Coordinates of C-alpha atoms in Angstrom, one line a residue:
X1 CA 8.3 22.8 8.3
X2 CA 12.3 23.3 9.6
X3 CA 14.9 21.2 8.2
X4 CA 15.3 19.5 11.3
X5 CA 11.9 18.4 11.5
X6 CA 12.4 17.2 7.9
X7 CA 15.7 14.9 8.4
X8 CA 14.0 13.2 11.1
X9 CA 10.8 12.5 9.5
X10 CA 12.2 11.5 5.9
X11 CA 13.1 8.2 8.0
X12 CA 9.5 7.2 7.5
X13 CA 8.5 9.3 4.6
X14 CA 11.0 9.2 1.4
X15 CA 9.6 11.0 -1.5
X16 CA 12.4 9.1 -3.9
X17 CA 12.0 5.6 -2.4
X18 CA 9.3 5.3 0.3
X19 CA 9.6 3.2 3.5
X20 CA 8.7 0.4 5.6
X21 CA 7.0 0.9 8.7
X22 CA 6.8 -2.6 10.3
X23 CA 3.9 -3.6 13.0
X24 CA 2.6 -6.8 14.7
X25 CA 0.3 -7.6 11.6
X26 CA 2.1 -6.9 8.4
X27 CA 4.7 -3.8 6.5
X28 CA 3.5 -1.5 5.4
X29 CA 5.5 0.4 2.5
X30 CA 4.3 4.3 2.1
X31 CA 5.6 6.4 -0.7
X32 CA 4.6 10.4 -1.4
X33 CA 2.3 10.8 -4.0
X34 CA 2.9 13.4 -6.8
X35 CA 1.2 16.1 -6.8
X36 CA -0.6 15.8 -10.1
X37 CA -1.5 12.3 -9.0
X38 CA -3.3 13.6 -5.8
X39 CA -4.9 16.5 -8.2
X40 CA -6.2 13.3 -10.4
X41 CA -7.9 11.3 -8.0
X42 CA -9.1 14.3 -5.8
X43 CA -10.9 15.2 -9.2
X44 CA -12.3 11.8 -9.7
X45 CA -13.7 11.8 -6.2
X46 CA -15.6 15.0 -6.9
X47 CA -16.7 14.0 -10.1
X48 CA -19.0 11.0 -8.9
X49 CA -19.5 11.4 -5.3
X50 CA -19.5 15.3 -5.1
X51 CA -22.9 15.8 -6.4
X52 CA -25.3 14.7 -3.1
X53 CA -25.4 15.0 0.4
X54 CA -25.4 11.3 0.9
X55 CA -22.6 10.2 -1.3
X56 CA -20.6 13.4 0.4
X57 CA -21.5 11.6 3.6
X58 CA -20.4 8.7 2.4
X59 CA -16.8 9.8 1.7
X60 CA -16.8 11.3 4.8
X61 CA -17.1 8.4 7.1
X62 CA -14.9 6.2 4.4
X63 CA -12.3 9.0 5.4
X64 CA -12.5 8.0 9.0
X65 CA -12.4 4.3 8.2
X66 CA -9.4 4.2 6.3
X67 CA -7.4 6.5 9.1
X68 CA -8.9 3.1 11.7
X69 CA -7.8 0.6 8.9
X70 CA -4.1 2.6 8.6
X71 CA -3.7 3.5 12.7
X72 CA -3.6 -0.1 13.0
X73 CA 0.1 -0.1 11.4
X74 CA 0.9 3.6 11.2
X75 CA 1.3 6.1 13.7
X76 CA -0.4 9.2 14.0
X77 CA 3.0 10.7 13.1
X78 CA 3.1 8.7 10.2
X79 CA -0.6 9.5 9.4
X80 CA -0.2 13.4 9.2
X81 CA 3.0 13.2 6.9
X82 CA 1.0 11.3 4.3
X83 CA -2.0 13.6 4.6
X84 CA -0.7 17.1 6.0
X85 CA -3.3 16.9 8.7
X86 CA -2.2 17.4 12.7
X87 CA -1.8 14.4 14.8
X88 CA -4.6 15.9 17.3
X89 CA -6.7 16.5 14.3
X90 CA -6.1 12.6 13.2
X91 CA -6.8 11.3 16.2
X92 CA -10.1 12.6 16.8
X93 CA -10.9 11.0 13.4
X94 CA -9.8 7.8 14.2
X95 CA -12.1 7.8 18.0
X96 CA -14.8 8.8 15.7
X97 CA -15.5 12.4 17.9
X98 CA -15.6 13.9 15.0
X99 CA -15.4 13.2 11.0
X100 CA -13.9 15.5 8.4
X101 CA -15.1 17.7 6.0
X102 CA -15.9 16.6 2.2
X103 CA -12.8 18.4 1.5
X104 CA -10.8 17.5 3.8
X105 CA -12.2 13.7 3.5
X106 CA -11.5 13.7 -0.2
X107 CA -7.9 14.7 0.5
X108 CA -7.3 11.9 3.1
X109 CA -8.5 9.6 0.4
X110 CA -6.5 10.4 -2.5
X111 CA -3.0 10.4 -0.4
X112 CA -4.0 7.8 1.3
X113 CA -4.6 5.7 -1.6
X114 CA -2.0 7.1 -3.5
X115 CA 0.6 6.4 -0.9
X116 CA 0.1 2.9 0.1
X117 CA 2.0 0.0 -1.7
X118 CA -0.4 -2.6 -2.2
X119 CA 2.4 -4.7 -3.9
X120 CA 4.7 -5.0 -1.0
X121 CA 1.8 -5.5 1.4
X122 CA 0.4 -8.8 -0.9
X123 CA 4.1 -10.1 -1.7
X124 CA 4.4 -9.9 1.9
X125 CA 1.1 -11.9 2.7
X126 CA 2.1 -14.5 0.2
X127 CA 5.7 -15.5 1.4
X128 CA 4.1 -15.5 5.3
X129 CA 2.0 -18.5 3.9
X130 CA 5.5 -20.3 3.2
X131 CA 3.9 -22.6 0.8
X132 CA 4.7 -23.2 -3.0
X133 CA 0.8 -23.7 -3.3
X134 CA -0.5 -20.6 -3.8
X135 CA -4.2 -20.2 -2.1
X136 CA -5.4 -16.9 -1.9
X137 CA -8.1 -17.7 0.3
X138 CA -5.2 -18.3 3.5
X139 CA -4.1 -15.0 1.9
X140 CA -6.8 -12.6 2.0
X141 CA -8.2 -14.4 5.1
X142 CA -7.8 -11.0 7.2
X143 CA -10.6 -8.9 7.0
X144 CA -8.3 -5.8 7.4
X145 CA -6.7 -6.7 4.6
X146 CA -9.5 -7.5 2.6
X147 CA -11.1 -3.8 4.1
X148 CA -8.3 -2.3 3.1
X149 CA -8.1 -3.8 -0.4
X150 CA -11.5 -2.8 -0.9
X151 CA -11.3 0.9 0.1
X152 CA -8.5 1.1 -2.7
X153 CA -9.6 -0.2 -5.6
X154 CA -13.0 1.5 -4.8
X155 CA -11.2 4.9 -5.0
X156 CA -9.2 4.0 -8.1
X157 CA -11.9 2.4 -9.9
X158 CA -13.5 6.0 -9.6
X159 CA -14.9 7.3 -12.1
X160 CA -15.6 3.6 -13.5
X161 CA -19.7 2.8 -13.8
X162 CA -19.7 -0.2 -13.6
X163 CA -23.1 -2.4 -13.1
X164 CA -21.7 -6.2 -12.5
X165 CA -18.7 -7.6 -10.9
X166 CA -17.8 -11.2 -12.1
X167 CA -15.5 -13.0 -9.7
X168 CA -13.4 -16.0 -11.2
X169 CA -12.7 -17.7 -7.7
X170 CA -14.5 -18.0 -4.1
X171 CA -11.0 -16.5 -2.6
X172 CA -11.7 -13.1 -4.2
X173 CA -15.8 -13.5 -3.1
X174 CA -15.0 -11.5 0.1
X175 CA -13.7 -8.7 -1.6
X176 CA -15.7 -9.0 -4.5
X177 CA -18.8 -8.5 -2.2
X178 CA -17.1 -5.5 -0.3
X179 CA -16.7 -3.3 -3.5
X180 CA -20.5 -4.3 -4.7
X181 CA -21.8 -3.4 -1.8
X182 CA -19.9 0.0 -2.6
X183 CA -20.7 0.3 -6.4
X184 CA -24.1 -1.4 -5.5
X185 CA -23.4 -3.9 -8.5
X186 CA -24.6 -7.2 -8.3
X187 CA -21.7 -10.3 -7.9
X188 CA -21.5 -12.8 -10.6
X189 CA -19.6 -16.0 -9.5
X190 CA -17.8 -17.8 -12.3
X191 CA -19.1 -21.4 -12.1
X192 CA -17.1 -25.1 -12.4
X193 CA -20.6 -27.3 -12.7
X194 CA -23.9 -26.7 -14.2
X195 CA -27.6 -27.1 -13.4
X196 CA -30.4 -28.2 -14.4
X197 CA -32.6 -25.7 -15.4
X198 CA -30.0 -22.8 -16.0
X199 CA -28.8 -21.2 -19.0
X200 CA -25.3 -20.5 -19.4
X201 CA -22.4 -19.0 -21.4
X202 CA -19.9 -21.8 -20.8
X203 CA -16.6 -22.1 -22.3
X204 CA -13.4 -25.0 -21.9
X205 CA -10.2 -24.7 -20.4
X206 CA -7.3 -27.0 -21.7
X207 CA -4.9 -27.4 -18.7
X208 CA -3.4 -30.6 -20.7
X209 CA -3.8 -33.2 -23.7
X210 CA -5.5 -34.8 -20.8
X211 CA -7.4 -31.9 -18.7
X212 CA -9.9 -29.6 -19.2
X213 CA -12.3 -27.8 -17.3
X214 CA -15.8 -25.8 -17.9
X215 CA -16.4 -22.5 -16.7
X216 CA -19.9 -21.1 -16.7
X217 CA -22.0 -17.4 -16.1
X218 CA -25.5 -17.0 -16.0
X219 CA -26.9 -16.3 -18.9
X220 CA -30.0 -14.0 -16.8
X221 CA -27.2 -12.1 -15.1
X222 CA -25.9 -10.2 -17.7
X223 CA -26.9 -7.7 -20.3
X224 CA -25.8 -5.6 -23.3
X225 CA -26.4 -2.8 -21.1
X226 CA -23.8 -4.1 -18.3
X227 CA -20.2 -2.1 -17.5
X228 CA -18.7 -5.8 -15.9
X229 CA -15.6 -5.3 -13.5
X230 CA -13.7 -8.6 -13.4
X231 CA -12.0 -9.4 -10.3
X232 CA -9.4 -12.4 -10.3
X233 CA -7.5 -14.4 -7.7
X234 CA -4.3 -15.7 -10.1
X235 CA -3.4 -15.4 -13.5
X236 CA -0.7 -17.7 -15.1
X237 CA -1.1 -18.6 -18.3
X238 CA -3.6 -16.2 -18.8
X239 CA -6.4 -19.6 -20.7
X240 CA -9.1 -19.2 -17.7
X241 CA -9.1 -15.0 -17.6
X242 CA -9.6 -15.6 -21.6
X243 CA -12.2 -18.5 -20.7
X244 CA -13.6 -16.0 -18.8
X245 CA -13.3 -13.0 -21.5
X246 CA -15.0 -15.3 -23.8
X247 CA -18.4 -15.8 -22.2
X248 CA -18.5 -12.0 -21.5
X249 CA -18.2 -11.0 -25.0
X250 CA -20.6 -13.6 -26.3
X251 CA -22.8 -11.6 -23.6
X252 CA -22.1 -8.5 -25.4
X253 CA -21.3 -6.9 -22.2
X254 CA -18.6 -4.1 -21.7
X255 CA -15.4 -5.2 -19.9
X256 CA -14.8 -2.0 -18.0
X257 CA -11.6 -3.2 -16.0
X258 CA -9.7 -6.2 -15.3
X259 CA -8.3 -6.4 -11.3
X260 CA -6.1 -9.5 -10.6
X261 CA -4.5 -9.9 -7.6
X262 CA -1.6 -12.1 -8.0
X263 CA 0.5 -12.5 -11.5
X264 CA 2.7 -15.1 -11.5
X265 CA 5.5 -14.5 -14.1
X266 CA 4.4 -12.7 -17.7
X267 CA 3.5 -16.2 -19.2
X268 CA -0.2 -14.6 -19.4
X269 CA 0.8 -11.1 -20.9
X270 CA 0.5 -12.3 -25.1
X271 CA -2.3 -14.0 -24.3
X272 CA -3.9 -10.8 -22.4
X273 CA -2.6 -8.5 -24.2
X274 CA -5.2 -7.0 -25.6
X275 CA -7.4 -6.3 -22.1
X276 CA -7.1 -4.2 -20.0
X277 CA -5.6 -5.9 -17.3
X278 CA -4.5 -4.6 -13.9
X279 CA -2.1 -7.1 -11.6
X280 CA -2.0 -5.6 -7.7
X281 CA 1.7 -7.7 -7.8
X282 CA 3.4 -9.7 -9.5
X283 CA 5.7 -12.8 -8.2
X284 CA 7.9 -15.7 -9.7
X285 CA 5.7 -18.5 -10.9
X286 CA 6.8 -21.7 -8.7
X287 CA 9.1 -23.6 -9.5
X288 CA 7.7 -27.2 -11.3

């Protein structure tokens, strides 16, 4: 590649800084991966889906996918200085004419996922709400988004087994549901009532000398056996992701990772602190 060709595209592409290329739905802030990092996940990928011709298929078409998802905001420009692949090349991915090798699918993947700022992108969808109420659900109402969201974590959750996903919140039941359907583990909905008839691990929440709420899981759900994923709307304080904790280790489950989408503050990080907990972004709390 000349210099010239270099100067103009470092616009888009900064490998110090990254950049924002803007479109009609949201920013989208790109950054170029290390090399060691692309290495990682490249190795990840080959490690659990490498091994059959349908999960090779699989990563194929999830290739093509995420080049639909990301032509939405990128160009094709953009698209082949994150993954070294021609433009014409590219675009014959995205039309679906054709869909890459394993290789060359695995390696669209890992820059791909390695390169996208998932931070900026959910900062971003929360100040567009313009409210001091944060509700997730108006947040991760797009199913782009959500798509999007899901291809990611998928990739980095590699080589994770896990067996359950337990979701904390309805907001997050979208995506929660996309990456089971991926991992084909079954979704576990953290529950504010009871009924009759059902066994549960239940725990209390003090919000307040005067306020407290009961969380419940399924007591059938879950086994010793189970590698749980626990995928979270907000975390504050940090009580209801301990609540939540709580039941799973009176399951005797394994809490394989921890995925929270928005942190507000660090309030929550003494009380976490021992987990293995993963925020996507991290904003002010509001102000009281």
């Amino acid at each position: 590649m000349n210099k010239f060709l270099f100067s103009r595209i470092k616009v888009i592409i900064d490998e110090k800084v990254g950049s924002m290329v803007r479109s009609s739905i949201t920013s989208i802030v790109v950054r170029k991966p290390l090399d060691s990092e692309v290495s990682q996940m490249m190795s990840n990928i080959n490690r659990v889906y490498g091994t059959t011709k349908a999960n090779r298929m699989k990563i194929r078409l999830l290739a093509n996918e995420m080049l639909r998802l990301l032509k939405i905001n990128l160009s094709y420009k953009d698209l082949s200085m994150l993954t070294g692949i021609p433009e014409s090349v590219l675009c014959r991915y995205v039309r679906g004419n054709i869909i890459p090798s394993y290789e060359q699918a695995v390696n669209i993947l890992s820059k791909l996922t390695l390169s996208i700022d998932i931070n900026h992108l959910l900062r971003e969808l929360v100040e567009h709400e313009k409210s001091t109420l944060i509700d997730l659900s108006r947040v991760l109402k797009d199913p782009y988004v959500i798509r999007l969201l899901s291809i990611v974590l998928l990739l980095e959750l590699v080589p994770t087994n896990i067996t359950k996903i337990v979701v904390t919140a309805e907001s997050v039941l979208p995506l929660g549901t996309l990456l089971g359907m991926e991992l084909g583990a079954p979704i576990i909905l953290v529950k504010r009532r009871s009924y009759p008839g059902v066994q549960y691990f239940s725990s209390i929440v003090v919000r307040s000398p005067k306020e407290a709420e009961a969380l419940y899981l399924d007591k059938d759900m879950l086994s010793r056996k189970d590698f749980v994923l626990i995928l979270a709307d907000v975390v504050y304080s940090g009580k209801t992701m301990r609540a939540v904790i709580d039941m799973l280790e009176k399951a005797r489950v394994t809490i394989s990772d921890i995925i929270v989408i928005l942190g507000l503050g660090e309030m929550w990080k003494e009380r976490l602190k021992d987990y293995p907990v993963k925020t996507l972004t991290i904003i002010p709390p509001p102000i009281s």
